[in-house]
Amino acid sequence: MKLTLKDRVLILNNVLPMYDNRKNIGLKISISGKVQLLDSERKEVVMTPVGNGEYEISFKTVDAMTGVKSFDFTDDELWYLKQRVDYLDRQGMFSAETIDSYSKILDQPFSGEEYQDRWNELKGIDPIA
């Protein structure tokens, strides 16, 4: 999956929860390890508190905002990310700032057909349509 620095910051700060069950925390740790920010990347991110524990994310350079890196997630990790973003969607926690990043996760296909079929069935998506 190709992710921008913004996507990764949102995954680390908004998508992945602080608490979950044992299996999911294992997935969170694995995902966090893959998308963690380098010190140089961390210096490019400006997080401004906007209230209610939320932050506005901005970047010091255009490259920091638009640069893309590829990450390989297992189907279990992708399933977890999709579940978390779906939860945020159902809670009305999308915004103009997050919709592109969150949609990217929801639209990412699984590598295994069985996972994709299960997800489509769960979400009521007709694969033929």
Tab-separated table of C-alpha atoms in Angstrom:
chain	number	residue	atom	x	y	z
A	1	MET	CA	0.000	0.000	0.000
A	2	LYS	CA	1.335	3.424	-0.924
A	3	LEU	CA	1.087	5.861	1.980
A	4	THR	CA	1.972	9.503	2.403
A	5	LEU	CA	3.454	10.864	5.598
A	6	LYS	CA	0.001	12.257	6.409
A	7	ASP	CA	-1.563	8.800	5.954
A	8	ARG	CA	0.982	7.322	8.334
A	9	VAL	CA	0.480	10.034	10.962
A	10	LEU	CA	-3.289	9.442	10.813
A	11	ILE	CA	-2.838	5.674	11.128
A	12	LEU	CA	-0.562	6.078	14.139
A	13	ASN	CA	-2.595	8.783	15.899
A	14	ASN	CA	-6.224	8.277	14.834
A	15	VAL	CA	-6.807	4.823	13.383
A	16	LEU	CA	-4.932	2.582	15.803
A	17	PRO	CA	-6.502	2.559	19.280
A	18	MET	CA	-4.662	2.755	22.573
A	19	TYR	CA	-6.455	-0.323	23.933
A	20	ASP	CA	-7.811	-3.471	22.308
A	21	ASN	CA	-7.765	-7.238	22.780
A	22	ARG	CA	-4.525	-9.218	22.764
A	23	LYS	CA	-4.673	-10.281	19.111
A	24	ASN	CA	-5.490	-6.782	17.894
A	25	ILE	CA	-2.794	-5.140	20.011
A	26	GLY	CA	-0.346	-7.545	18.363
A	27	LEU	CA	-1.574	-6.330	14.965
A	28	LYS	CA	-1.350	-2.717	16.142
A	29	ILE	CA	2.264	-3.215	17.237
A	30	SER	CA	3.136	-4.809	13.897
A	31	ILE	CA	1.444	-2.058	11.863
A	32	SER	CA	2.971	0.695	14.011
A	33	GLY	CA	6.411	-0.805	13.498
A	34	LYS	CA	5.952	-0.771	9.738
A	35	VAL	CA	4.653	2.798	9.414
A	36	GLN	CA	6.657	4.430	12.214
A	37	LEU	CA	8.147	7.797	11.381
A	38	LEU	CA	11.865	8.347	11.034
A	39	ASP	CA	13.303	11.188	13.121
A	40	SER	CA	13.725	13.265	9.962
A	41	GLU	CA	10.062	12.665	9.034
A	42	ARG	CA	8.861	13.476	12.546
A	43	LYS	CA	10.554	16.882	12.267
A	44	GLU	CA	8.482	17.643	9.143
A	45	VAL	CA	5.144	17.157	10.954
A	46	VAL	CA	3.436	19.986	12.814
A	47	MET	CA	0.552	18.909	15.057
A	48	THR	CA	-1.593	21.770	16.366
A	49	PRO	CA	-4.206	21.002	19.063
A	50	VAL	CA	-7.727	22.025	17.969
A	51	GLY	CA	-9.594	20.804	21.067
A	52	ASN	CA	-11.334	17.624	22.189
A	53	GLY	CA	-8.042	15.744	21.958
A	54	GLU	CA	-7.875	16.346	18.199
A	55	TYR	CA	-5.003	17.821	16.218
A	56	GLU	CA	-4.632	19.587	12.912
A	57	ILE	CA	-1.759	18.042	10.981
A	58	SER	CA	0.413	20.197	8.734
A	59	PHE	CA	3.815	19.791	7.165
A	60	LYS	CA	6.876	21.988	6.845
A	61	THR	CA	7.585	21.037	3.213
A	62	VAL	CA	5.524	20.044	0.186
A	63	ASP	CA	7.623	16.890	-0.230
A	64	ALA	CA	6.733	15.807	3.302
A	65	MET	CA	3.070	16.185	2.405
A	66	THR	CA	3.152	14.521	-1.012
A	67	GLY	CA	6.001	11.994	-0.818
A	68	VAL	CA	4.843	8.375	-0.931
A	69	LYS	CA	6.324	5.165	0.470
A	70	SER	CA	5.172	1.590	-0.074
A	71	PHE	CA	4.253	-0.690	2.820
A	72	ASP	CA	3.401	-4.376	2.764
A	73	PHE	CA	0.643	-5.336	5.168
A	74	THR	CA	-0.530	-8.867	5.785
A	75	ASP	CA	-4.194	-9.523	5.110
A	76	ASP	CA	-4.760	-9.718	8.882
A	77	GLU	CA	-3.160	-6.284	9.332
A	78	LEU	CA	-5.165	-4.813	6.456
A	79	TRP	CA	-8.362	-6.360	7.862
A	80	TYR	CA	-7.638	-4.679	11.199
A	81	LEU	CA	-6.961	-1.306	9.556
A	82	LYS	CA	-10.179	-1.590	7.546
A	83	GLN	CA	-12.157	-2.521	10.681
A	84	ARG	CA	-10.755	0.473	12.546
A	85	VAL	CA	-11.493	2.904	9.691
A	86	ASP	CA	-14.975	1.407	9.273
A	87	TYR	CA	-15.546	2.004	12.998
A	88	LEU	CA	-14.429	5.638	12.625
A	89	ASP	CA	-16.827	5.997	9.691
A	90	ARG	CA	-19.777	4.562	11.650
A	91	GLN	CA	-18.979	6.939	14.526
A	92	GLY	CA	-19.031	9.948	12.179
A	93	MET	CA	-15.337	10.602	12.729
A	94	PHE	CA	-14.348	11.296	9.113
A	95	SER	CA	-13.445	14.866	8.170
A	96	ALA	CA	-12.345	16.705	5.052
A	97	GLU	CA	-8.785	16.256	6.335
A	98	THR	CA	-9.029	12.481	6.827
A	99	ILE	CA	-11.367	11.205	4.104
A	100	ASP	CA	-8.671	10.634	1.452
A	101	SER	CA	-6.404	8.702	3.816
A	102	TYR	CA	-9.238	6.676	5.315
A	103	SER	CA	-10.746	5.907	1.897
A	104	LYS	CA	-7.352	4.710	0.693
A	105	ILE	CA	-7.361	2.085	3.462
A	106	LEU	CA	-10.957	1.013	2.800
A	107	ASP	CA	-10.331	0.758	-0.961
A	108	GLN	CA	-7.087	-1.240	-0.662
A	109	PRO	CA	-7.731	-4.800	-1.912
A	110	PHE	CA	-6.637	-7.806	0.089
A	111	SER	CA	-4.008	-10.069	-1.443
A	112	GLY	CA	-6.014	-13.178	-0.518
A	113	GLU	CA	-9.313	-13.710	-2.295
A	114	GLU	CA	-10.903	-15.264	0.805
A	115	TYR	CA	-10.300	-12.082	2.818
A	116	GLN	CA	-11.748	-9.921	0.045
A	117	ASP	CA	-14.805	-12.180	-0.241
A	118	ARG	CA	-15.368	-12.060	3.539
A	119	TRP	CA	-14.990	-8.269	3.597
A	120	ASN	CA	-17.373	-7.827	0.653
A	121	GLU	CA	-19.928	-10.079	2.333
A	122	LEU	CA	-19.575	-8.244	5.646
A	123	LYS	CA	-20.032	-4.865	3.957
A	124	GLY	CA	-22.819	-6.063	1.637
A	125	ILE	CA	-20.749	-5.450	-1.491
A	126	ASP	CA	-21.742	-7.382	-4.604
A	127	PRO	CA	-18.445	-8.309	-6.331
A	128	ILE	CA	-20.209	-8.712	-9.684
A	129	ALA	CA	-21.754	-5.225	-9.707
